[in-house]
Short mmCIF file of N, CA and C in Angstrom, two decimals:
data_model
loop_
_atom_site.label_atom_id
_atom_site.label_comp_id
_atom_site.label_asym_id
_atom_site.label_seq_id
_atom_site.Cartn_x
_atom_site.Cartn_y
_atom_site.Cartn_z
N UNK A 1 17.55 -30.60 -5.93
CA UNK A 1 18.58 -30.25 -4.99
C UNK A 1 19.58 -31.40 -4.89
N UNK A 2 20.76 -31.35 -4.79
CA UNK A 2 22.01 -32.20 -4.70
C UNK A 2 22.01 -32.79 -3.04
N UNK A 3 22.56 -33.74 -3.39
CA UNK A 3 22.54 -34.35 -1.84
C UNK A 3 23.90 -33.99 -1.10
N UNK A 4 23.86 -34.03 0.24
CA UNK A 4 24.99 -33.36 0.65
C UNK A 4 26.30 -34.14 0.25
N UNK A 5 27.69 -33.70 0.40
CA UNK A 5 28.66 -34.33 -0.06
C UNK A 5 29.19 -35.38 1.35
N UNK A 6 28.13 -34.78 2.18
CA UNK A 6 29.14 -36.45 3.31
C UNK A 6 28.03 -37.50 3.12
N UNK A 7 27.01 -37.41 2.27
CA UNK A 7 26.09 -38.63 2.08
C UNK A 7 26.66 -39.29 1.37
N UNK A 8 27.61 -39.00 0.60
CA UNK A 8 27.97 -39.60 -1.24
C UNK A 8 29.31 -39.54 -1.34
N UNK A 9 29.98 -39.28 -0.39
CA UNK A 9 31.28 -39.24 -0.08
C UNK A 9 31.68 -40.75 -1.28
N UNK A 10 32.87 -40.67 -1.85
CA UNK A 10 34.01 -42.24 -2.60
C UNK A 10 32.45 -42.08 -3.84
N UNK A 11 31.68 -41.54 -4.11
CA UNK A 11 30.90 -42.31 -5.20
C UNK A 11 31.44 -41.07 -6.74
N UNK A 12 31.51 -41.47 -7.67
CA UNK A 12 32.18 -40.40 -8.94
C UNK A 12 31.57 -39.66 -8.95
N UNK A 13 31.70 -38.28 -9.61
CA UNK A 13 30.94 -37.36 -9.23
C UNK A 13 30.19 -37.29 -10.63
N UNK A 14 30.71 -37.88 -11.87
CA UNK A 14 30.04 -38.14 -12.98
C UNK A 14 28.28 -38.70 -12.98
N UNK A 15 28.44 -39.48 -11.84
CA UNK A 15 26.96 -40.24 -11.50
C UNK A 15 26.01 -38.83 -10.84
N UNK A 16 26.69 -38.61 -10.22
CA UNK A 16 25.95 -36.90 -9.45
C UNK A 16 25.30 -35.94 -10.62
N UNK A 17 26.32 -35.87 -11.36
CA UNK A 17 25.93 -34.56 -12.42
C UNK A 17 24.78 -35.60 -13.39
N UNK A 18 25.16 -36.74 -14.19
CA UNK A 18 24.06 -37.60 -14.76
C UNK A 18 22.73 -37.64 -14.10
N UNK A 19 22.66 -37.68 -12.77
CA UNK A 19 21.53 -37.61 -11.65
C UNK A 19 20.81 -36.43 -12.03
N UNK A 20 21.40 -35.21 -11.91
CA UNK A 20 21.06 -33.79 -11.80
C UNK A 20 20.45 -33.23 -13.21
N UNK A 21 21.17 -33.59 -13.97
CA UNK A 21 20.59 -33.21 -15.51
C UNK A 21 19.59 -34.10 -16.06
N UNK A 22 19.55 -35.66 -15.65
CA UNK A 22 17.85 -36.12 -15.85
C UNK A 22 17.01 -35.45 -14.86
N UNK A 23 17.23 -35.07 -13.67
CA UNK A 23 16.29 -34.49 -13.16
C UNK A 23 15.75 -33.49 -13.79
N UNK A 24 16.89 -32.38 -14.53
CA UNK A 24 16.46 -31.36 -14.44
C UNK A 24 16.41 -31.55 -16.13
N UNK A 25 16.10 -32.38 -16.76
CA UNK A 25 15.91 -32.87 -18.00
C UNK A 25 16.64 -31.92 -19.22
N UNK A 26 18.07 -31.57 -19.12
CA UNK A 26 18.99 -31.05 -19.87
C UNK A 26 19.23 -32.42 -20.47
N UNK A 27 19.58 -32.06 -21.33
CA UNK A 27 20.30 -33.13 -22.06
C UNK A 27 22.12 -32.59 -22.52
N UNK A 28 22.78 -33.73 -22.34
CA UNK A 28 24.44 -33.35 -21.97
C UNK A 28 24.49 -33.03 -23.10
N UNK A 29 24.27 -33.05 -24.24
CA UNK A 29 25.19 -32.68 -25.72
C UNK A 29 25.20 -30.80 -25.44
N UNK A 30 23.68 -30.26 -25.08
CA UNK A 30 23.51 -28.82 -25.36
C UNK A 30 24.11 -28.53 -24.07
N UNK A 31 24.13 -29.15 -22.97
CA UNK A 31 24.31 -28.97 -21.21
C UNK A 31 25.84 -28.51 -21.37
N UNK A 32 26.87 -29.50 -22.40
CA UNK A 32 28.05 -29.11 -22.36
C UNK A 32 28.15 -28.08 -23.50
N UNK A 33 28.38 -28.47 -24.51
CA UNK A 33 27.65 -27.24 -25.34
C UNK A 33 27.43 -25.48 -24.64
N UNK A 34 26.51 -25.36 -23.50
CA UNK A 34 26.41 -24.27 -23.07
C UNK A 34 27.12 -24.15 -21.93
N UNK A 35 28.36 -24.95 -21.64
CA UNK A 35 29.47 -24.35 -20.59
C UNK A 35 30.79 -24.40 -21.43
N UNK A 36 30.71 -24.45 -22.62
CA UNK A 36 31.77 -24.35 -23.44
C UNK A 36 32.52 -25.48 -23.51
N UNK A 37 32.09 -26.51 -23.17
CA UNK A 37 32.91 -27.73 -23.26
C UNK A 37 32.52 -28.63 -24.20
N UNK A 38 33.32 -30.17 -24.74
CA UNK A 38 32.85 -30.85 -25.61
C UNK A 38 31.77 -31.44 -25.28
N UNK A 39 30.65 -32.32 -26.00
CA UNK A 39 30.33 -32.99 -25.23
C UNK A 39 30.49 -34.32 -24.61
N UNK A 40 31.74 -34.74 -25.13
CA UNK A 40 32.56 -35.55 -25.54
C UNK A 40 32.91 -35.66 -24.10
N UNK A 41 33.26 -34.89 -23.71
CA UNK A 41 33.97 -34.18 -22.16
C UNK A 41 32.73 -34.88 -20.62
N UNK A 42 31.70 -33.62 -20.83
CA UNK A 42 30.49 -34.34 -20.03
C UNK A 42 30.16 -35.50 -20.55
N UNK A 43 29.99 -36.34 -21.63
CA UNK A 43 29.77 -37.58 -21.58
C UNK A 43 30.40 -38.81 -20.89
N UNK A 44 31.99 -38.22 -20.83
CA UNK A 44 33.18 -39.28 -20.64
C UNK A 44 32.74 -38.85 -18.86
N UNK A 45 32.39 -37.98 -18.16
CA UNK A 45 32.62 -37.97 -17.05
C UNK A 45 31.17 -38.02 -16.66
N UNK A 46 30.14 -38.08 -16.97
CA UNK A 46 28.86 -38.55 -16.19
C UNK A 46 28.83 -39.97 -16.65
N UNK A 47 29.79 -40.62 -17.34
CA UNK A 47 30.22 -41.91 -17.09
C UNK A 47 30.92 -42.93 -16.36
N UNK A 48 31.52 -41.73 -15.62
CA UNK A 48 32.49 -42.27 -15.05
C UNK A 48 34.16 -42.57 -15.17
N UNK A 49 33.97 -42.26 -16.52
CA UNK A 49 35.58 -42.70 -17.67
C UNK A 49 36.41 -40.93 -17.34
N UNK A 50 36.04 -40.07 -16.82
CA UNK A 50 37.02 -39.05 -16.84
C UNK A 50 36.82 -38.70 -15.13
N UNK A 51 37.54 -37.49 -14.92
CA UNK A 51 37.47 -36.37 -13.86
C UNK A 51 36.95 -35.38 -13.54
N UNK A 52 36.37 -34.56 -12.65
CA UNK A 52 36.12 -33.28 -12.86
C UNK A 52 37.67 -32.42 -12.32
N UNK A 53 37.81 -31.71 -13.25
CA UNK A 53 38.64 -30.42 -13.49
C UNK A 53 38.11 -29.37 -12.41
N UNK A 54 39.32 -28.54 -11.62
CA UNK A 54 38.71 -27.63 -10.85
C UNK A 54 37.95 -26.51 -11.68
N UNK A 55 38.79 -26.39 -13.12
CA UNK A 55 37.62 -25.47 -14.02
C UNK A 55 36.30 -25.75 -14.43
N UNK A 56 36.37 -27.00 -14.58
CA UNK A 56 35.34 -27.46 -14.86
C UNK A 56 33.82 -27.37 -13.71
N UNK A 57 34.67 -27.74 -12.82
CA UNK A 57 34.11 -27.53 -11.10
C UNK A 57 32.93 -26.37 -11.04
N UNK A 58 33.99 -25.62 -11.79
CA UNK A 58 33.50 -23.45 -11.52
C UNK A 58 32.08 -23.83 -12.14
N UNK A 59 32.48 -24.68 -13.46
CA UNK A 59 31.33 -23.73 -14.89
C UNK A 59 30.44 -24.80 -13.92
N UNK A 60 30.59 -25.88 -13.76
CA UNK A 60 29.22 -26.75 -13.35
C UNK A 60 28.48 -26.06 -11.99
N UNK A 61 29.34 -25.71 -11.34
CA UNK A 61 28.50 -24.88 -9.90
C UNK A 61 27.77 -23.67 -10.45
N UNK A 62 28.37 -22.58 -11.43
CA UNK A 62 27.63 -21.92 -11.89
C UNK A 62 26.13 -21.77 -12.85
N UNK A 63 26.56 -23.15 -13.63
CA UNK A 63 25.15 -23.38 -14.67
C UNK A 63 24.15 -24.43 -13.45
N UNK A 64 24.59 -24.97 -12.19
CA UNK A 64 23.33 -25.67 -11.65
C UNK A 64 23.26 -24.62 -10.90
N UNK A 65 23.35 -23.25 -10.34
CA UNK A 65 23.37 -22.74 -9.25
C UNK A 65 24.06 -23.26 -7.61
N UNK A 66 25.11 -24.40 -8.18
CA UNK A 66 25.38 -24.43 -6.68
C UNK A 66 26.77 -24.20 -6.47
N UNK A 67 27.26 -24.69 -5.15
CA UNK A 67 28.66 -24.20 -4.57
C UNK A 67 29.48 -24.50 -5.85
N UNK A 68 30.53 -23.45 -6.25
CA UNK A 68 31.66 -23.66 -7.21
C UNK A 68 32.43 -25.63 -6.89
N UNK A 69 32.97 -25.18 -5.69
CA UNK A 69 33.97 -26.83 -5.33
C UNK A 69 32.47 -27.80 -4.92
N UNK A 70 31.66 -28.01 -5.37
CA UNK A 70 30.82 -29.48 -5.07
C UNK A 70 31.60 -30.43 -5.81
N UNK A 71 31.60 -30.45 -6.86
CA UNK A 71 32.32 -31.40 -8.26
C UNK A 71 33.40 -31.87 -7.88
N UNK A 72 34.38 -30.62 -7.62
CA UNK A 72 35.71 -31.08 -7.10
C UNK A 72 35.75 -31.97 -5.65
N UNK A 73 34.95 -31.57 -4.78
CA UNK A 73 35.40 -32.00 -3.35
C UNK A 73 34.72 -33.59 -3.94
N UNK A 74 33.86 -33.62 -4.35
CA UNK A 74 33.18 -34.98 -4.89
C UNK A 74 34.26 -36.13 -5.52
N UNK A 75 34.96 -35.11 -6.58
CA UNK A 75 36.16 -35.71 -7.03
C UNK A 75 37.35 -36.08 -5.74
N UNK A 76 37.70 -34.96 -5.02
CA UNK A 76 38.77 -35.89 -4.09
C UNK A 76 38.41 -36.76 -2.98
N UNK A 77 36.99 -36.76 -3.09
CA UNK A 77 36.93 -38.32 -2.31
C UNK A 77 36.85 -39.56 -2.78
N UNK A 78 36.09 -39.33 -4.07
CA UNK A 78 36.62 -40.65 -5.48
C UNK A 78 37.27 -40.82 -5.15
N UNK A 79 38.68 -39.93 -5.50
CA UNK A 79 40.24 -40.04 -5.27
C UNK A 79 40.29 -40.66 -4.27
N UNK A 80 40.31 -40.02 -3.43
CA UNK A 80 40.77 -40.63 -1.95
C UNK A 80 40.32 -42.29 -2.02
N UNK A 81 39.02 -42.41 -2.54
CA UNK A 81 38.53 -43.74 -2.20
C UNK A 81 39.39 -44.83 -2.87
N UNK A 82 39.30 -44.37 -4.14
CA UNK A 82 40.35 -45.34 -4.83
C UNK A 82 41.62 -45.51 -4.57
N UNK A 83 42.26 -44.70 -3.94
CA UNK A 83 43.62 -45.30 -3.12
C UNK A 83 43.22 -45.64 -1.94
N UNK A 84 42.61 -45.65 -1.46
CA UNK A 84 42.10 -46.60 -0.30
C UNK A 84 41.97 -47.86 -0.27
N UNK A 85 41.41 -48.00 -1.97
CA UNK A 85 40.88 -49.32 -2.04
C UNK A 85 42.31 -50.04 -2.68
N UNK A 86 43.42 -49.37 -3.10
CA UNK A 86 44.62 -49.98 -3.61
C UNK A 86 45.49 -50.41 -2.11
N UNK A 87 45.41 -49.15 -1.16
CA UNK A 87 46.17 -49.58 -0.10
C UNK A 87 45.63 -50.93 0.44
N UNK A 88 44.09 -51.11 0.27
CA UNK A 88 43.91 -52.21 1.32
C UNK A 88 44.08 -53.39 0.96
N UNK A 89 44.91 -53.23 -0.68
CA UNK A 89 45.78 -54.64 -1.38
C UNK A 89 46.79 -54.96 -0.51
N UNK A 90 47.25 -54.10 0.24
CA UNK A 90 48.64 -54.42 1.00
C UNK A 90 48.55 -54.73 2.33
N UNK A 91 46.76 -54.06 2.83
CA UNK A 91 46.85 -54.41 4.27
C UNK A 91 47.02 -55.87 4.58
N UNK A 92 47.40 -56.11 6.16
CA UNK A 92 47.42 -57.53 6.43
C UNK A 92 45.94 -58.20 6.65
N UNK A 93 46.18 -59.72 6.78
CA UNK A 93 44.83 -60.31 6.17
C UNK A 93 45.78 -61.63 6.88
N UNK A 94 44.14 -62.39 6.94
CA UNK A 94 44.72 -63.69 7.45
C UNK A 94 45.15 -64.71 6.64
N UNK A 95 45.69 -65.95 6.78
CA UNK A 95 46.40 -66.73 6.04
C UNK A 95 45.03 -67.37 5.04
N UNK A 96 44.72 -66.58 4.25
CA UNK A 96 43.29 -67.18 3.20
C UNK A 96 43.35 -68.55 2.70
N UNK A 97 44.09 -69.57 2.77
CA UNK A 97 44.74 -70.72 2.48
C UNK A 97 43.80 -71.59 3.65
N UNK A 98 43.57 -71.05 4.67
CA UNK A 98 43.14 -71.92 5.92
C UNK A 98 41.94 -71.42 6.24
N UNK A 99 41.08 -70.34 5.28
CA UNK A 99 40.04 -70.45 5.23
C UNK A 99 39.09 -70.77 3.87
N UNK A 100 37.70 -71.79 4.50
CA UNK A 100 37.16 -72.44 2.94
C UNK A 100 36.43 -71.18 1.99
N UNK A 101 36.59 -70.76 1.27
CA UNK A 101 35.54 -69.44 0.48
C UNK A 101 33.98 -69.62 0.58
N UNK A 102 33.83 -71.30 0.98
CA UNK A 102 32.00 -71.39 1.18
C UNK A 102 31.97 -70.62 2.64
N UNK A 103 32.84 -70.34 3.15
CA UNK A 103 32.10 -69.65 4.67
C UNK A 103 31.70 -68.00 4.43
N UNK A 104 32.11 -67.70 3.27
CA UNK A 104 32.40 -66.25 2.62
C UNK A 104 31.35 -66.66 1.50
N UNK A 105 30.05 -67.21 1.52
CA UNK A 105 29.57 -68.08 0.32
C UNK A 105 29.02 -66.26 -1.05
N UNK A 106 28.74 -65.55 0.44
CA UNK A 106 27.73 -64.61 -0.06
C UNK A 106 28.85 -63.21 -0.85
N UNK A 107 30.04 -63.57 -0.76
CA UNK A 107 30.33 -62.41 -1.03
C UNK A 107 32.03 -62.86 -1.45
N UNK A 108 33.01 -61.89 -2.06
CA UNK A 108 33.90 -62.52 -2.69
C UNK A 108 35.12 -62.63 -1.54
N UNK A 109 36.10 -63.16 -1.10
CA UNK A 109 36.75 -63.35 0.07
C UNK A 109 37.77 -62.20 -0.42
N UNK A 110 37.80 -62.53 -1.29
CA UNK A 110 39.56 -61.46 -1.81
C UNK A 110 39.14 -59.93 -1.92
N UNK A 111 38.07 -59.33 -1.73
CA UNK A 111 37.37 -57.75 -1.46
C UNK A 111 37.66 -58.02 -0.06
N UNK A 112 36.85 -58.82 0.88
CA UNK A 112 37.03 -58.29 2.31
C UNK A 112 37.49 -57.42 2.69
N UNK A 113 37.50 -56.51 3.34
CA UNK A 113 38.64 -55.44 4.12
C UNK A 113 38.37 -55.90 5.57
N UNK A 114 39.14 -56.46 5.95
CA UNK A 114 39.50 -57.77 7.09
C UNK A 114 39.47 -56.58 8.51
N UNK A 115 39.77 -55.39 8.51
CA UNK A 115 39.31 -54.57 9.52
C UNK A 115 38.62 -53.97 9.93
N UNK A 116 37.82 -52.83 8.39
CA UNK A 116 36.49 -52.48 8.81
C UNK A 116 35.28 -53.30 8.82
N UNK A 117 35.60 -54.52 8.32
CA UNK A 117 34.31 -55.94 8.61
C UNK A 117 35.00 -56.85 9.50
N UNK A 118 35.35 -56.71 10.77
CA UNK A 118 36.13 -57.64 11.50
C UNK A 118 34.88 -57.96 12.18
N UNK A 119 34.21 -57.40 12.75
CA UNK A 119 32.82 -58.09 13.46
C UNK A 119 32.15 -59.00 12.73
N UNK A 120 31.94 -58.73 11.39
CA UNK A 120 31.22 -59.18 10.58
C UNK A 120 31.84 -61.10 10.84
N UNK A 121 33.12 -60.55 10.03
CA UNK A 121 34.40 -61.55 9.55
C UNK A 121 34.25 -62.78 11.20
N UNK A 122 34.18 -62.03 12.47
CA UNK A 122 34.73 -62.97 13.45
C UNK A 122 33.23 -64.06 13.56
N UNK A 123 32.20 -62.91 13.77
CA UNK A 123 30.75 -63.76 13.57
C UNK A 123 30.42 -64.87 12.73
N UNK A 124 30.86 -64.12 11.10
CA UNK A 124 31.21 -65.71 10.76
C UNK A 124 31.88 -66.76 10.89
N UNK A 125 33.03 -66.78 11.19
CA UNK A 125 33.44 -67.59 11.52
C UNK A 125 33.82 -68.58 12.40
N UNK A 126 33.34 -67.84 13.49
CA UNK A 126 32.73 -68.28 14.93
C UNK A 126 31.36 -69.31 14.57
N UNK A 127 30.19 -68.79 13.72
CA UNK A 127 29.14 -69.41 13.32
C UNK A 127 29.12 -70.92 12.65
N UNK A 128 30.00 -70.32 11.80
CA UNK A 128 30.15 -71.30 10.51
C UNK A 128 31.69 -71.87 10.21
N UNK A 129 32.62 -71.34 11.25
CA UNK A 129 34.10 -71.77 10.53
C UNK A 129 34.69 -73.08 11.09
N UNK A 130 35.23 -74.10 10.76
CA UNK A 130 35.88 -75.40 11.10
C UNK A 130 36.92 -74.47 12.20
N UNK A 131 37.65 -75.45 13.12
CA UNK A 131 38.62 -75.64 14.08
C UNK A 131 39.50 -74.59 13.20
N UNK A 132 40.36 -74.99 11.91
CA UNK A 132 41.37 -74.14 11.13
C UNK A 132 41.44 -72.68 11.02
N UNK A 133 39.79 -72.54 10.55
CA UNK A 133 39.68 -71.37 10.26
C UNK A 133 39.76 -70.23 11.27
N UNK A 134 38.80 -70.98 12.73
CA UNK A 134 38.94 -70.41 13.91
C UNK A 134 40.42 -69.88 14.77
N UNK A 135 40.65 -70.98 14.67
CA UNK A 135 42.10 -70.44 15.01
C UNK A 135 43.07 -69.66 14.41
N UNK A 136 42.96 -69.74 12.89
CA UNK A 136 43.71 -68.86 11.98
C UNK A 136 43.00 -67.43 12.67
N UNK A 137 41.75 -67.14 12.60
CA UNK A 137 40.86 -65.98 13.33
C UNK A 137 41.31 -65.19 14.20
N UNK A 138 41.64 -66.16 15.28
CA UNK A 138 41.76 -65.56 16.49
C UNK A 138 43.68 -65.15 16.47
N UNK A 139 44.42 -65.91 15.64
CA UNK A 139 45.93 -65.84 15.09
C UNK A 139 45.90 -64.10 14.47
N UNK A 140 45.08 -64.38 13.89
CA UNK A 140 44.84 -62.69 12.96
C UNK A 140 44.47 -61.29 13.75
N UNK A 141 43.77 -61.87 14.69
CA UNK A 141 43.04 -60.24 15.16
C UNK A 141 43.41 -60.75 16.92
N UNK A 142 43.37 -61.55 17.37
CA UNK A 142 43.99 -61.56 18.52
C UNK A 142 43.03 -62.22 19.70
N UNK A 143 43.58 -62.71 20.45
CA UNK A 143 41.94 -63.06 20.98
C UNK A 143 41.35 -61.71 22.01
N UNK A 144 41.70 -60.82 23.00
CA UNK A 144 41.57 -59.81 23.29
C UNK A 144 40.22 -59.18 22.14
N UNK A 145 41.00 -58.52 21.18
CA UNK A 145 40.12 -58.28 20.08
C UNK A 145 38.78 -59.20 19.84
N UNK A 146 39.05 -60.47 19.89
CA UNK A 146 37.57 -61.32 19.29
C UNK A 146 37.11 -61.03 20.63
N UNK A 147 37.10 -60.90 21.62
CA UNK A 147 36.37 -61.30 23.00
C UNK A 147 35.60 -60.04 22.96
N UNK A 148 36.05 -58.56 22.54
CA UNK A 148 35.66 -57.14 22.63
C UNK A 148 34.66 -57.35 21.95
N UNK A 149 34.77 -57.75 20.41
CA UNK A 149 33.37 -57.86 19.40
C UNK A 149 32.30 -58.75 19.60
N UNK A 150 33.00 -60.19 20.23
CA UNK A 150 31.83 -60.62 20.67
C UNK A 150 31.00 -60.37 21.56
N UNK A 151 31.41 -59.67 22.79
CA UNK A 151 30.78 -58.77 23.78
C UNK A 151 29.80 -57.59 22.71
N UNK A 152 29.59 -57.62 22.10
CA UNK A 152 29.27 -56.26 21.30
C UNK A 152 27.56 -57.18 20.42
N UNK A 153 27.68 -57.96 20.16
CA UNK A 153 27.18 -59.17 19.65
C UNK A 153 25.47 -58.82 20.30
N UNK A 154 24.46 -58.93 19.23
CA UNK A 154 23.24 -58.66 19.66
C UNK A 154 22.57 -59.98 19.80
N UNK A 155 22.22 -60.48 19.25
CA UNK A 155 22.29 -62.34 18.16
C UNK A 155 23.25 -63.28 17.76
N UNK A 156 22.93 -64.15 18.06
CA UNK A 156 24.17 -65.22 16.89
C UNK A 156 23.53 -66.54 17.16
N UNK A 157 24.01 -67.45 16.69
CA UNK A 157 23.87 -68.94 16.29
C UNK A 157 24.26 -69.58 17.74
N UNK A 158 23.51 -70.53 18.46
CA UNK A 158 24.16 -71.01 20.07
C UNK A 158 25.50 -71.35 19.51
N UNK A 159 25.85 -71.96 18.43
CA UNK A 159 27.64 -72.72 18.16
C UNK A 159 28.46 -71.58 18.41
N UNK A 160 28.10 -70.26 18.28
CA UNK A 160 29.04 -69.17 18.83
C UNK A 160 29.62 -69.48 20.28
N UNK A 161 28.68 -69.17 20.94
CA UNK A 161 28.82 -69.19 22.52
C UNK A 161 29.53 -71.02 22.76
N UNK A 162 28.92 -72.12 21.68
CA UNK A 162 30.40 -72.98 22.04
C UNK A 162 31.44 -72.65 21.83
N UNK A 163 31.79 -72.39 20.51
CA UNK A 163 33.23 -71.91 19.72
C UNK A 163 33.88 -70.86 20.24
N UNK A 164 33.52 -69.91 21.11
CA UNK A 164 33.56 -68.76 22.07
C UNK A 164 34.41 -69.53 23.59
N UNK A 165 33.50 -70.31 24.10
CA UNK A 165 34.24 -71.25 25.35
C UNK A 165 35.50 -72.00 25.02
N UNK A 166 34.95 -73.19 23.80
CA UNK A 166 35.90 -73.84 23.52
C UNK A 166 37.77 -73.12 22.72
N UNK A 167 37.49 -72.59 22.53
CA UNK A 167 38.66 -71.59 21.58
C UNK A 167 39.35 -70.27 22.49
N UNK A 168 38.43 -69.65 23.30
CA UNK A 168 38.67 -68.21 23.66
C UNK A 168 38.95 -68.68 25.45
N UNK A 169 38.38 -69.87 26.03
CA UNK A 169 37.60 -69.96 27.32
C UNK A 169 37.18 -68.80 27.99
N UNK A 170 36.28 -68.57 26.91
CA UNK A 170 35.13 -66.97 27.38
C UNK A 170 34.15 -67.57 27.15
N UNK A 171 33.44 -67.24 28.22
CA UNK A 171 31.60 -67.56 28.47
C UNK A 171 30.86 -65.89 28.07
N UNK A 172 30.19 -66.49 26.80
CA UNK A 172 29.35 -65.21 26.12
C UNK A 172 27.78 -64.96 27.01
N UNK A 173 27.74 -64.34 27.54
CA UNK A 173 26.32 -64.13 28.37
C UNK A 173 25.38 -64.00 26.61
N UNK A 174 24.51 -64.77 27.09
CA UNK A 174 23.32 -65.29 26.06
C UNK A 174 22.50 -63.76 26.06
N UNK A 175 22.34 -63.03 25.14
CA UNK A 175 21.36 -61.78 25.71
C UNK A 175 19.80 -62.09 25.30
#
């Protein structure tokens, strides 16, 4: 059985159908082969290197037995995802110059998406960030904003609740 499409939402739908046919131990040369396509075709797209076609969509819902648009709706959230991930080249971001990349040790600074990881982003740097970085922080998202997330805060490092007073003059109740 296929997993629902809001579990797997942005993932290619090439990986889905590759999933489905080792399960169901077809092998793609005869798999495409018996929907009239190359196999050239299903190879390039349970790779990842092509699209699914709304025709294509039909024959694959029909030879697994499931909904005609799975493939496709699978496909326009790829879509969607990947311009998502181009727009958030343009979103704003803080002055990266005034922060060190070892505070980001675990992960690459220039991926961040500086809004849907802003909790993440303020924690660290509250934890672990020099005077510069902090203030660039609180320059970026506002202090209003840092005071909301840190209220939200389950755990952290005691240097929070300094860097919290000293920077914000907000007293973090210790939970």
């Amino acid at each position: 059985m296929l997993p629902e499409i809001s579990k797997i939402k942005g993932i290619h739908p090439g990986i889905i159908l590759s999933r489905e046919l080792k399960k169901r131990a077809l092998e793609k040369k005869l798999f495409a082969l018996s929907l009239g396509e190359y196999p050239q075709t299903i190879s390039a797209i349970s790779n990842g290197h092509r699209g699914v076609t709304p025709g294509l969509s039909i024959k694959l819902g029909n030879a697994l037995g499931i909904d005609e648009n799975y493939f496709m709706l699978l496909q326009a959230y790829y879509e969607i995802k990947k311009e998502k991930e181009k727009l958030s080249d343009i979103l704003p971001k803080p002055d990266l110059s005034k922060i060190r990349k070892i505070v980001f040790w675990d992960t690459d600074i220039s991926l961040i998406h500086w809004e849907k990881q802003r909790k993440a982003v303020i924690r660290r740097i509250f934890e672990r960030g020099n005077e510069v970085e902090i203030i660039e922080i609180i320059s970026f998202y506002g202090k209003d904003v840092i005071i909301k997330e840190l209220k939200t805060l389950q755990t952290y490092l005691p240097i929070l609740l300094e860097n919290a007073k000293k920077y914000l003059n907000f007293e973090l109740q210790n939970q």
